[in-house]
PDB file of N, CA and C in Angstrom:
ATOM      1  N   MET A   1     -45.040 -23.721 299.409  1.00 50.00           N
ATOM      2  CA  MET A   1     -45.386 -24.450 298.209  1.00 50.00           C
ATOM      3  C   MET A   1     -45.857 -23.453 297.152  1.00 50.00           C
ATOM      4  N   ARG A   2     -45.409 -23.626 295.922  1.00 56.00           N
ATOM      5  CA  ARG A   2     -45.760 -22.693 294.854  1.00 56.00           C
ATOM      6  C   ARG A   2     -46.236 -23.465 293.639  1.00 56.00           C
ATOM      7  N   LYS A   3     -47.331 -22.995 293.035  1.00 59.00           N
ATOM      8  CA  LYS A   3     -47.853 -23.582 291.814  1.00 59.00           C
ATOM      9  C   LYS A   3     -48.365 -22.439 290.958  1.00 59.00           C
ATOM     10  N   ASP A   4     -47.875 -22.347 289.715  1.00 82.00           N
ATOM     11  CA  ASP A   4     -48.202 -21.224 288.834  1.00 82.00           C
ATOM     12  C   ASP A   4     -47.849 -19.923 289.557  1.00 82.00           C
ATOM     13  N   ASN A   5     -48.793 -19.024 289.673  1.00 90.00           N
ATOM     14  CA  ASN A   5     -48.546 -17.765 290.382  1.00 90.00           C
ATOM     15  C   ASN A   5     -49.238 -17.752 291.730  1.00 90.00           C
ATOM     16  N   THR A   6     -49.424 -18.951 292.313  1.00 94.00           N
ATOM     17  CA  THR A   6     -50.060 -19.048 293.623  1.00 94.00           C
ATOM     18  C   THR A   6     -49.129 -19.746 294.601  1.00 94.00           C
ATOM     19  N   ALA A   7     -49.375 -19.520 295.887  1.00 94.00           N
ATOM     20  CA  ALA A   7     -48.584 -20.175 296.922  1.00 94.00           C
ATOM     21  C   ALA A   7     -49.434 -20.346 298.172  1.00 94.00           C
ATOM     22  N   LYS A   8     -49.094 -21.347 298.971  1.00 94.00           N
ATOM     23  CA  LYS A   8     -49.724 -21.543 300.269  1.00 94.00           C
ATOM     24  C   LYS A   8     -48.817 -20.931 301.325  1.00 94.00           C
ATOM     25  N   LEU A   9     -49.418 -20.179 302.230  1.00 93.00           N
ATOM     26  CA  LEU A   9     -48.665 -19.528 303.299  1.00 93.00           C
ATOM     27  C   LEU A   9     -48.971 -20.208 304.621  1.00 93.00           C
ATOM     28  N   GLY A  10     -47.939 -20.525 305.372  1.00 89.00           N
ATOM     29  CA  GLY A  10     -48.112 -21.107 306.701  1.00 89.00           C
ATOM     30  C   GLY A  10     -47.120 -20.504 307.673  1.00 89.00           C
ATOM     31  N   ILE A  11     -47.590 -20.168 308.850  1.00 86.00           N
ATOM     32  CA  ILE A  11     -46.745 -19.584 309.897  1.00 86.00           C
ATOM     33  C   ILE A  11     -46.973 -20.384 311.171  1.00 86.00           C
ATOM     34  N   ALA A  12     -45.899 -20.737 311.858  1.00 84.00           N
ATOM     35  CA  ALA A  12     -46.008 -21.405 313.153  1.00 84.00           C
ATOM     36  C   ALA A  12     -44.970 -20.806 314.096  1.00 84.00           C
ATOM     37  N   ILE A  13     -45.435 -20.209 315.158  1.00 81.00           N
ATOM     38  CA  ILE A  13     -44.552 -19.690 316.208  1.00 81.00           C
ATOM     39  C   ILE A  13     -44.705 -20.663 317.377  1.00 81.00           C
ATOM     40  N   GLY A  14     -43.739 -21.538 317.551  1.00 79.00           N
ATOM     41  CA  GLY A  14     -43.850 -22.618 318.521  1.00 79.00           C
ATOM     42  C   GLY A  14     -43.739 -22.187 319.961  1.00 79.00           C
ATOM     43  N   GLU A  15     -42.935 -21.214 320.253  1.00 82.00           N
ATOM     44  CA  GLU A  15     -42.708 -20.767 321.622  1.00 82.00           C
ATOM     45  C   GLU A  15     -43.826 -19.815 322.042  1.00 82.00           C
ATOM     46  N   SER A  16     -44.693 -20.259 322.928  1.00 79.00           N
ATOM     47  CA  SER A  16     -45.871 -19.462 323.295  1.00 79.00           C
ATOM     48  C   SER A  16     -45.507 -18.112 323.927  1.00 79.00           C
ATOM     49  N   ALA A  17     -44.314 -17.989 324.510  1.00 83.00           N
ATOM     50  CA  ALA A  17     -43.903 -16.699 325.075  1.00 83.00           C
ATOM     51  C   ALA A  17     -43.723 -15.647 323.995  1.00 83.00           C
ATOM     52  N   LEU A  18     -43.590 -16.065 322.747  1.00 81.00           N
ATOM     53  CA  LEU A  18     -43.403 -15.134 321.633  1.00 81.00           C
ATOM     54  C   LEU A  18     -44.711 -14.782 320.926  1.00 81.00           C
ATOM     55  N   TRP A  19     -45.814 -15.422 321.307  1.00 80.00           N
ATOM     56  CA  TRP A  19     -47.097 -15.143 320.677  1.00 80.00           C
ATOM     57  C   TRP A  19     -47.553 -13.721 321.011  1.00 80.00           C
ATOM     58  N   GLY A  20     -48.235 -13.100 320.086  1.00 82.00           N
ATOM     59  CA  GLY A  20     -48.806 -11.774 320.324  1.00 82.00           C
ATOM     60  C   GLY A  20     -47.804 -10.640 320.224  1.00 82.00           C
ATOM     61  N   LYS A  21     -46.620 -10.903 319.688  1.00 84.00           N
ATOM     62  CA  LYS A  21     -45.585  -9.871 319.580  1.00 84.00           C
ATOM     63  C   LYS A  21     -45.388  -9.390 318.148  1.00 84.00           C
ATOM     64  N   GLY A  22     -46.220  -9.859 317.227  1.00 86.00           N
ATOM     65  CA  GLY A  22     -46.130  -9.408 315.841  1.00 86.00           C
ATOM     66  C   GLY A  22     -45.141 -10.163 314.978  1.00 86.00           C
ATOM     67  N   ILE A  23     -44.528 -11.204 315.520  1.00 88.00           N
ATOM     68  CA  ILE A  23     -43.534 -11.969 314.758  1.00 88.00           C
ATOM     69  C   ILE A  23     -44.191 -12.676 313.577  1.00 88.00           C
ATOM     70  N   GLY A  24     -45.363 -13.253 313.783  1.00 89.00           N
ATOM     71  CA  GLY A  24     -46.058 -13.969 312.712  1.00 89.00           C
ATOM     72  C   GLY A  24     -46.423 -13.061 311.562  1.00 89.00           C
ATOM     73  N   ILE A  25     -46.998 -11.912 311.869  1.00 93.00           N
ATOM     74  CA  ILE A  25     -47.420 -10.997 310.806  1.00 93.00           C
ATOM     75  C   ILE A  25     -46.211 -10.452 310.045  1.00 93.00           C
ATOM     76  N   GLN A  26     -45.139 -10.122 310.743  1.00 94.00           N
ATOM     77  CA  GLN A  26     -43.943  -9.621 310.073  1.00 94.00           C
ATOM     78  C   GLN A  26     -43.309 -10.700 309.197  1.00 94.00           C
ATOM     79  N   SER A  27     -43.294 -11.943 309.701  1.00 93.00           N
ATOM     80  CA  SER A  27     -42.759 -13.053 308.911  1.00 93.00           C
ATOM     81  C   SER A  27     -43.588 -13.275 307.655  1.00 93.00           C
ATOM     82  N   ALA A  28     -44.913 -13.267 307.825  1.00 94.00           N
ATOM     83  CA  ALA A  28     -45.806 -13.470 306.676  1.00 94.00           C
ATOM     84  C   ALA A  28     -45.612 -12.370 305.643  1.00 94.00           C
ATOM     85  N   LEU A  29     -45.548 -11.126 306.086  1.00 95.00           N
ATOM     86  CA  LEU A  29     -45.384 -10.005 305.157  1.00 95.00           C
ATOM     87  C   LEU A  29     -44.052 -10.085 304.416  1.00 95.00           C
ATOM     88  N   CYS A  30     -42.999 -10.469 305.109  1.00 95.00           N
ATOM     89  CA  CYS A  30     -41.688 -10.615 304.453  1.00 95.00           C
ATOM     90  C   CYS A  30     -41.712 -11.724 303.407  1.00 95.00           C
ATOM     91  N   MET A  31     -42.306 -12.860 303.763  1.00 94.00           N
ATOM     92  CA  MET A  31     -42.381 -13.966 302.803  1.00 94.00           C
ATOM     93  C   MET A  31     -43.227 -13.584 301.599  1.00 94.00           C
ATOM     94  N   MET A  32     -44.335 -12.899 301.842  1.00 95.00           N
ATOM     95  CA  MET A  32     -45.219 -12.513 300.747  1.00 95.00           C
ATOM     96  C   MET A  32     -44.567 -11.460 299.857  1.00 95.00           C
ATOM     97  N   GLU A  33     -43.831 -10.537 300.447  1.00 94.00           N
ATOM     98  CA  GLU A  33     -43.133  -9.527 299.653  1.00 94.00           C
ATOM     99  C   GLU A  33     -42.096 -10.190 298.751  1.00 94.00           C
ATOM    100  N   TYR A  34     -41.327 -11.111 299.324  1.00 94.00           N
ATOM    101  CA  TYR A  34     -40.335 -11.831 298.537  1.00 94.00           C
ATOM    102  C   TYR A  34     -41.010 -12.633 297.426  1.00 94.00           C
ATOM    103  N   GLY A  35     -42.058 -13.374 297.780  1.00 92.00           N
ATOM    104  CA  GLY A  35     -42.760 -14.191 296.795  1.00 92.00           C
ATOM    105  C   GLY A  35     -43.331 -13.373 295.656  1.00 92.00           C
ATOM    106  N   SER A  36     -43.887 -12.232 295.984  1.00 92.00           N
ATOM    107  CA  SER A  36     -44.481 -11.383 294.946  1.00 92.00           C
ATOM    108  C   SER A  36     -43.414 -10.733 294.082  1.00 92.00           C
ATOM    109  N   ASN A  37     -42.390 -10.165 294.721  1.00 92.00           N
ATOM    110  CA  ASN A  37     -41.357  -9.431 293.981  1.00 92.00           C
ATOM    111  C   ASN A  37     -40.371 -10.325 293.237  1.00 92.00           C
ATOM    112  N   LYS A  38     -39.995 -11.448 293.819  1.00 92.00           N
ATOM    113  CA  LYS A  38     -38.961 -12.301 293.227  1.00 92.00           C
ATOM    114  C   LYS A  38     -39.508 -13.504 292.460  1.00 92.00           C
ATOM    115  N   LEU A  39     -40.699 -13.965 292.843  1.00 91.00           N
ATOM    116  CA  LEU A  39     -41.233 -15.186 292.230  1.00 91.00           C
ATOM    117  C   LEU A  39     -42.507 -14.946 291.428  1.00 91.00           C
ATOM    118  N   GLY A  40     -43.014 -13.727 291.452  1.00 91.00           N
ATOM    119  CA  GLY A  40     -44.202 -13.393 290.681  1.00 91.00           C
ATOM    120  C   GLY A  40     -45.502 -13.953 291.228  1.00 91.00           C
ATOM    121  N   ILE A  41     -45.533 -14.270 292.510  1.00 94.00           N
ATOM    122  CA  ILE A  41     -46.744 -14.815 293.120  1.00 94.00           C
ATOM    123  C   ILE A  41     -47.774 -13.703 293.278  1.00 94.00           C
ATOM    124  N   THR A  42     -48.984 -13.978 292.823  1.00 94.00           N
ATOM    125  CA  THR A  42     -50.048 -12.972 292.899  1.00 94.00           C
ATOM    126  C   THR A  42     -51.195 -13.402 293.802  1.00 94.00           C
ATOM    127  N   ILE A  43     -51.301 -14.692 294.097  1.00 96.00           N
ATOM    128  CA  ILE A  43     -52.381 -15.185 294.956  1.00 96.00           C
ATOM    129  C   ILE A  43     -51.786 -16.100 296.022  1.00 96.00           C
ATOM    130  N   TYR A  44     -52.153 -15.841 297.266  1.00 96.00           N
ATOM    131  CA  TYR A  44     -51.719 -16.655 298.396  1.00 96.00           C
ATOM    132  C   TYR A  44     -52.928 -17.305 299.038  1.00 96.00           C
ATOM    133  N   TYR A  45     -52.753 -18.545 299.476  1.00 96.00           N
ATOM    134  CA  TYR A  45     -53.796 -19.272 300.198  1.00 96.00           C
ATOM    135  C   TYR A  45     -53.283 -19.607 301.591  1.00 96.00           C
ATOM    136  N   ALA A  46     -54.200 -19.658 302.547  1.00 96.00           N
ATOM    137  CA  ALA A  46     -53.857 -20.038 303.915  1.00 96.00           C
ATOM    138  C   ALA A  46     -55.049 -20.768 304.521  1.00 96.00           C
ATOM    139  N   GLU A  47     -54.786 -21.513 305.579  1.00 96.00           N
ATOM    140  CA  GLU A  47     -55.842 -22.253 306.258  1.00 96.00           C
ATOM    141  C   GLU A  47     -55.548 -22.232 307.744  1.00 96.00           C
ATOM    142  N   THR A  48     -56.588 -22.111 308.547  1.00 95.00           N
ATOM    143  CA  THR A  48     -56.427 -22.163 309.991  1.00 95.00           C
ATOM    144  C   THR A  48     -57.672 -22.767 310.617  1.00 95.00           C
ATOM    145  N   HIS A  49     -57.587 -23.023 311.893  1.00 94.00           N
ATOM    146  CA  HIS A  49     -58.715 -23.582 312.634  1.00 94.00           C
ATOM    147  C   HIS A  49     -59.634 -22.460 313.113  1.00 94.00           C
ATOM    148  N   GLU A  50     -60.913 -22.752 313.157  1.00 95.00           N
ATOM    149  CA  GLU A  50     -61.900 -21.754 313.587  1.00 95.00           C
ATOM    150  C   GLU A  50     -61.586 -21.208 314.979  1.00 95.00           C
ATOM    151  N   SER A  51     -61.145 -22.048 315.883  1.00 93.00           N
ATOM    152  CA  SER A  51     -60.884 -21.594 317.250  1.00 93.00           C
ATOM    153  C   SER A  51     -59.530 -20.906 317.422  1.00 93.00           C
ATOM    154  N   ASN A  52     -58.701 -20.882 316.373  1.00 92.00           N
ATOM    155  CA  ASN A  52     -57.407 -20.203 316.456  1.00 92.00           C
ATOM    156  C   ASN A  52     -57.607 -18.718 316.103  1.00 92.00           C
ATOM    157  N   ILE A  53     -58.140 -17.994 317.053  1.00 91.00           N
ATOM    158  CA  ILE A  53     -58.520 -16.589 316.853  1.00 91.00           C
ATOM    159  C   ILE A  53     -57.309 -15.733 316.470  1.00 91.00           C
ATOM    160  N   ARG A  54     -56.168 -15.953 317.101  1.00 90.00           N
ATOM    161  CA  ARG A  54     -54.976 -15.152 316.776  1.00 90.00           C
ATOM    162  C   ARG A  54     -54.574 -15.317 315.323  1.00 90.00           C
ATOM    163  N   SER A  55     -54.579 -16.545 314.850  1.00 92.00           N
ATOM    164  CA  SER A  55     -54.214 -16.801 313.456  1.00 92.00           C
ATOM    165  C   SER A  55     -55.221 -16.156 312.514  1.00 92.00           C
ATOM    166  N   ARG A  56     -56.496 -16.285 312.824  1.00 95.00           N
ATOM    167  CA  ARG A  56     -57.528 -15.680 311.984  1.00 95.00           C
ATOM    168  C   ARG A  56     -57.371 -14.162 311.921  1.00 95.00           C
ATOM    169  N   LYS A  57     -57.134 -13.541 313.075  1.00 94.00           N
ATOM    170  CA  LYS A  57     -56.968 -12.075 313.105  1.00 94.00           C
ATOM    171  C   LYS A  57     -55.729 -11.643 312.336  1.00 94.00           C
ATOM    172  N   MET A  58     -54.645 -12.426 312.435  1.00 94.00           N
ATOM    173  CA  MET A  58     -53.430 -12.105 311.707  1.00 94.00           C
ATOM    174  C   MET A  58     -53.685 -12.138 310.203  1.00 94.00           C
ATOM    175  N   LEU A  59     -54.322 -13.212 309.728  1.00 96.00           N
ATOM    176  CA  LEU A  59     -54.595 -13.327 308.298  1.00 96.00           C
ATOM    177  C   LEU A  59     -55.489 -12.184 307.815  1.00 96.00           C
ATOM    178  N   GLU A  60     -56.508 -11.869 308.586  1.00 96.00           N
ATOM    179  CA  GLU A  60     -57.419 -10.795 308.198  1.00 96.00           C
ATOM    180  C   GLU A  60     -56.738  -9.430 308.230  1.00 96.00           C
ATOM    181  N   LYS A  61     -55.844  -9.218 309.186  1.00 95.00           N
ATOM    182  CA  LYS A  61     -55.108  -7.950 309.259  1.00 95.00           C
ATOM    183  C   LYS A  61     -54.221  -7.764 308.032  1.00 95.00           C
ATOM    184  N   ILE A  62     -53.622  -8.841 307.563  1.00 94.00           N
ATOM    185  CA  ILE A  62     -52.781  -8.782 306.360  1.00 94.00           C
ATOM    186  C   ILE A  62     -53.629  -8.483 305.122  1.00 94.00           C
ATOM    187  N   GLY A  63     -54.882  -8.939 305.139  1.00 95.00           N
ATOM    188  CA  GLY A  63     -55.756  -8.715 303.995  1.00 95.00           C
ATOM    189  C   GLY A  63     -56.315  -9.980 303.386  1.00 95.00           C
ATOM    190  N   PHE A  64     -56.086 -11.130 304.033  1.00 97.00           N
ATOM    191  CA  PHE A  64     -56.672 -12.372 303.557  1.00 97.00           C
ATOM    192  C   PHE A  64     -58.181 -12.318 303.748  1.00 97.00           C
ATOM    193  N   LYS A  65     -58.905 -12.920 302.808  1.00 97.00           N
ATOM    194  CA  LYS A  65     -60.360 -12.996 302.859  1.00 97.00           C
ATOM    195  C   LYS A  65     -60.769 -14.460 302.996  1.00 97.00           C
ATOM    196  N   GLU A  66     -61.729 -14.717 303.868  1.00 97.00           N
ATOM    197  CA  GLU A  66     -62.254 -16.070 304.015  1.00 97.00           C
ATOM    198  C   GLU A  66     -62.954 -16.474 302.726  1.00 97.00           C
ATOM    199  N   ILE A  67     -62.628 -17.674 302.240  1.00 98.00           N
ATOM    200  CA  ILE A  67     -63.260 -18.141 301.002  1.00 98.00           C
ATOM    201  C   ILE A  67     -64.069 -19.419 301.190  1.00 98.00           C
ATOM    202  N   SER A  68     -63.811 -20.175 302.253  1.00 96.00           N
ATOM    203  CA  SER A  68     -64.594 -21.388 302.484  1.00 96.00           C
ATOM    204  C   SER A  68     -64.337 -21.922 303.888  1.00 96.00           C
ATOM    205  N   ARG A  69     -65.208 -22.847 304.262  1.00 96.00           N
ATOM    206  CA  ARG A  69     -65.070 -23.589 305.521  1.00 96.00           C
ATOM    207  C   ARG A  69     -65.288 -25.056 305.172  1.00 96.00           C
ATOM    208  N   VAL A  70     -64.194 -25.691 304.793  1.00 96.00           N
ATOM    209  CA  VAL A  70     -64.261 -27.082 304.347  1.00 96.00           C
ATOM    210  C   VAL A  70     -63.319 -27.912 305.210  1.00 96.00           C
ATOM    211  N   GLY A  71     -63.849 -28.955 305.789  1.00 94.00           N
ATOM    212  CA  GLY A  71     -63.029 -29.892 306.543  1.00 94.00           C
ATOM    213  C   GLY A  71     -62.917 -29.541 308.007  1.00 94.00           C
ATOM    214  N   SER A  72     -62.388 -30.496 308.733  1.00 92.00           N
ATOM    215  CA  SER A  72     -62.109 -30.304 310.156  1.00 92.00           C
ATOM    216  C   SER A  72     -60.982 -31.249 310.536  1.00 92.00           C
ATOM    217  N   GLU A  73     -60.330 -30.942 311.655  1.00 92.00           N
ATOM    218  CA  GLU A  73     -59.286 -31.803 312.181  1.00 92.00           C
ATOM    219  C   GLU A  73     -59.091 -31.486 313.653  1.00 92.00           C
ATOM    220  N   GLN A  74     -58.339 -32.318 314.313  1.00 89.00           N
ATOM    221  CA  GLN A  74     -58.078 -32.123 315.726  1.00 89.00           C
ATOM    222  C   GLN A  74     -57.199 -30.895 315.940  1.00 89.00           C
ATOM    223  N   TYR A  75     -57.601 -30.039 316.843  1.00 87.00           N
ATOM    224  CA  TYR A  75     -56.813 -28.865 317.231  1.00 87.00           C
ATOM    225  C   TYR A  75     -56.989 -28.695 318.725  1.00 87.00           C
ATOM    226  N   LEU A  76     -55.910 -28.764 319.460  1.00 83.00           N
ATOM    227  CA  LEU A  76     -55.923 -28.688 320.918  1.00 83.00           C
ATOM    228  C   LEU A  76     -56.876 -29.718 321.518  1.00 83.00           C
ATOM    229  N   GLY A  77     -56.876 -30.908 320.927  1.00 87.00           N
ATOM    230  CA  GLY A  77     -57.656 -32.015 321.454  1.00 87.00           C
ATOM    231  C   GLY A  77     -59.133 -32.016 321.109  1.00 87.00           C
ATOM    232  N   VAL A  78     -59.565 -31.107 320.244  1.00 89.00           N
ATOM    233  CA  VAL A  78     -60.982 -31.006 319.887  1.00 89.00           C
ATOM    234  C   VAL A  78     -61.103 -31.001 318.367  1.00 89.00           C
ATOM    235  N   ASP A  79     -62.145 -31.655 317.843  1.00 92.00           N
ATOM    236  CA  ASP A  79     -62.407 -31.607 316.409  1.00 92.00           C
ATOM    237  C   ASP A  79     -62.821 -30.182 316.063  1.00 92.00           C
ATOM    238  N   ASP A  80     -62.088 -29.521 315.174  1.00 93.00           N
ATOM    239  CA  ASP A  80     -62.283 -28.090 314.914  1.00 93.00           C
ATOM    240  C   ASP A  80     -62.436 -27.826 313.415  1.00 93.00           C
ATOM    241  N   GLN A  81     -63.330 -26.928 313.076  1.00 96.00           N
ATOM    242  CA  GLN A  81     -63.592 -26.515 311.694  1.00 96.00           C
ATOM    243  C   GLN A  81     -62.351 -25.858 311.098  1.00 96.00           C
ATOM    244  N   LEU A  82     -62.047 -26.168 309.840  1.00 96.00           N
ATOM    245  CA  LEU A  82     -60.973 -25.499 309.115  1.00 96.00           C
ATOM    246  C   LEU A  82     -61.559 -24.360 308.290  1.00 96.00           C
ATOM    247  N   ILE A  83     -60.844 -23.252 308.216  1.00 97.00           N
ATOM    248  CA  ILE A  83     -61.254 -22.095 307.429  1.00 97.00           C
ATOM    249  C   ILE A  83     -60.168 -21.816 306.401  1.00 97.00           C
ATOM    250  N   GLN A  84     -60.568 -21.668 305.139  1.00 97.00           N
ATOM    251  CA  GLN A  84     -59.626 -21.381 304.064  1.00 97.00           C
ATOM    252  C   GLN A  84     -59.720 -19.893 303.707  1.00 97.00           C
ATOM    253  N   TYR A  85     -58.561 -19.315 303.405  1.00 97.00           N
ATOM    254  CA  TYR A  85     -58.428 -17.898 303.079  1.00 97.00           C
ATOM    255  C   TYR A  85     -57.675 -17.720 301.765  1.00 97.00           C
ATOM    256  N   ARG A  86     -57.887 -16.561 301.147  1.00 97.00           N
ATOM    257  CA  ARG A  86     -57.145 -16.184 299.939  1.00 97.00           C
ATOM    258  C   ARG A  86     -56.757 -14.714 300.042  1.00 97.00           C
ATOM    259  N   PHE A  87     -55.564 -14.426 299.543  1.00 97.00           N
ATOM    260  CA  PHE A  87     -55.064 -13.047 299.434  1.00 97.00           C
ATOM    261  C   PHE A  87     -54.626 -12.844 297.989  1.00 97.00           C
ATOM    262  N   MET A  88     -55.153 -11.825 297.367  1.00 94.00           N
ATOM    263  CA  MET A  88     -54.733 -11.478 296.016  1.00 94.00           C
ATOM    264  C   MET A  88     -53.835 -10.254 296.129  1.00 94.00           C
ATOM    265  N   HIS A  89     -52.680 -10.313 295.508  1.00 81.00           N
ATOM    266  CA  HIS A  89     -51.680  -9.250 295.646  1.00 81.00           C
ATOM    267  C   HIS A  89     -52.253  -7.855 295.440  1.00 81.00           C
ATOM    268  N   THR A  90     -53.216  -7.699 294.561  1.00 72.00           N
ATOM    269  CA  THR A  90     -53.817  -6.395 294.317  1.00 72.00           C
ATOM    270  C   THR A  90     -54.664  -5.907 295.479  1.00 72.00           C
ATOM    271  N   GLU A  91     -55.005  -6.814 296.437  1.00 45.00           N
ATOM    272  CA  GLU A  91     -55.793  -6.448 297.611  1.00 45.00           C
ATOM    273  C   GLU A  91     -54.916  -6.035 298.781  1.00 45.00           C
ATOM    274  N   GLN A  92     -53.606  -5.973 298.600  1.00 43.00           N
ATOM    275  CA  GLN A  92     -52.684  -5.750 299.703  1.00 43.00           C
ATOM    276  C   GLN A  92     -53.102  -4.536 300.510  1.00 43.00           C
ATOM    277  N   SER A  93     -53.262  -4.752 301.825  1.00 42.00           N
ATOM    278  CA  SER A  93     -53.732  -3.671 302.691  1.00 42.00           C
ATOM    279  C   SER A  93     -52.890  -3.512 303.941  1.00 42.00           C
ATOM    280  N   ALA A  94     -51.921  -4.388 304.170  1.00 44.00           N
ATOM    281  CA  ALA A  94     -51.132  -4.300 305.391  1.00 44.00           C
ATOM    282  C   ALA A  94     -49.909  -3.414 305.192  1.00 44.00           C
TER     283      ALA A  94
END
């Protein structure tokens, strides 16, 4: 989703045998590179669950910064805190 020069980033690797192999981070970086270079996107937003440690580490490795903890929803059968992140293109560190 894109609005002005911002976009929401979402990654889902459904096959658990593929988790932890770097596919998510490479996919995110490719999408962000395309968005920045071809669409002029300068700010990306993402959201994940507090207990989804892999997703949180991936976002932080790319350079996303936590900006809030608003809301909760069911994740793996438990009510879980949502964490919102932002990445500004000038902060690119991956």
